[in-house]
Amino acid sequence: MNEYLVIRLGVEATDPVSWLVWSQQEHEIIASGVLAGATELHQLQERVGGRPVIGLVPASVLLFREVTLPGRLTRQSIKALPFLLEEEVASDVEALHLVVLASREQQVSLVGVDRALMDSWLGWAAEAGFEFKQLIPDVLTLPLQPGDWTAVEIEGQWLVRQNEHSGFQAEAEWLPVLFQTFEPAPVIASYSIPPADCAGEWQMQPAELPMQLMAQGALNNKVNLLIGEYRRQPEWQRLLLPWRKVAIAAGVLLVMLLGNQLLTLHRMSQESAQLKAQTVELYKQIFPGETRVRNPKQQMNQHLKALSGHSTRASFLREFMKLVPIFGQIPTLHPDQLRFDDDRGEFRLQATADGGYQDFDRFRQLAGEIFEVKPGDMKNENGKVQGTLTLRSKS
């Protein structure tokens, strides 16, 4: 962006507000003016457009200080800065918004401003329908003259920059009195006609409009009071803010779905392990001579092939294989003994149900599609039901 809107705010809402639109590419003023007060800031909406807005705040309500820390500047020592100013500030130091301008070893340059004023300035802009990209002390936008001071007059007030990180503001009639207190007398580069009878060595600079001078100094200025609790949100964050609740809800839903999937997989894994254990147990009951059972289904098929000429045993194994998946659907039903009556062509099952009588009912329902199921004796001991069933194939 090559064009900027620069606004110099007042302390009160009724103070005049100077503004200027500056073209960095053309190096010229696009438009400028003065509003009667902060309540007229809405008139600048059409001037904002897509231009960044830089706010200049009066040095008269700012506190510039140099402090010495007991150690180097850290996140912890930053929290102690307000208490180093307690003897210099009449108001509550905790009400100050402090910004570190520079630090070198134990020396820290900072500026402080009352939070109530920060809230007022940002509130005025919000009511007018725009926001500030930066808030800069007006005196720190004046040209920096190494070893010398810089001054300009605007609306009956003098802005004076003393060095890179400090300055002050004074009414024109009080400036001669104020300059008598400075020893030695300073050298001042003045961009306005120097006041009469004022101490110091005043050196006249090429005259420029005060707002133009400050606008040029604001564009590449790194100072910004909008830090910490007043940090300006990046554009992408502001655009995403309305979708924040939706994103949170979607995230919660995703976590729930993933959690359910994991629980389902865990449950299926447990059921698979239980089914395999039951199958192995049943296999050992049928073939007690085999102690090494790795793949009961494959080993069972091998027995079926070997018994292809023994119809009774082969028939038993084929019918038995129909029972295996039924047990897999009822993991809390554990077969204790399974016998086959060759003469009757039927199974006699003894089992224990951790889930009570309903496990047997479930088994009878599932097995009833393939077998004729006849219940036998059942008893309940210590919360578990033991019972017998007789199963005869329908085919």
XYZ file of N, CA and C in Angstrom, residues 85 144 152 154 163 215 290 304 325 347 350:
33
model
N 8.528 2.983 38.640
C 8.054 4.346 38.374
C 7.143 4.866 39.481
N 14.941 12.967 13.343
C 15.928 12.787 14.412
C 17.230 13.461 14.017
N 8.618 21.509 16.119
C 7.659 22.026 15.157
C 6.438 22.515 15.930
N 2.321 23.197 16.027
C 1.057 22.800 15.423
C -0.083 23.218 16.336
N 15.507 13.194 21.800
C 16.403 12.147 21.327
C 15.570 11.050 20.668
N 3.730 12.743 9.224
C 3.290 11.604 8.407
C 4.494 10.889 7.794
N -3.500 -82.558 20.886
C -2.733 -81.479 20.263
C -2.582 -80.326 21.266
N -10.474 -82.042 8.491
C -11.619 -82.354 7.630
C -11.161 -83.081 6.362
N -18.560 -69.064 14.835
C -18.914 -67.642 14.744
C -20.022 -67.228 15.708
N -25.129 -82.128 19.367
C -24.146 -81.579 20.299
C -24.766 -81.446 21.674
N -22.056 -77.585 27.480
C -22.067 -77.006 28.819
C -21.288 -75.688 28.757
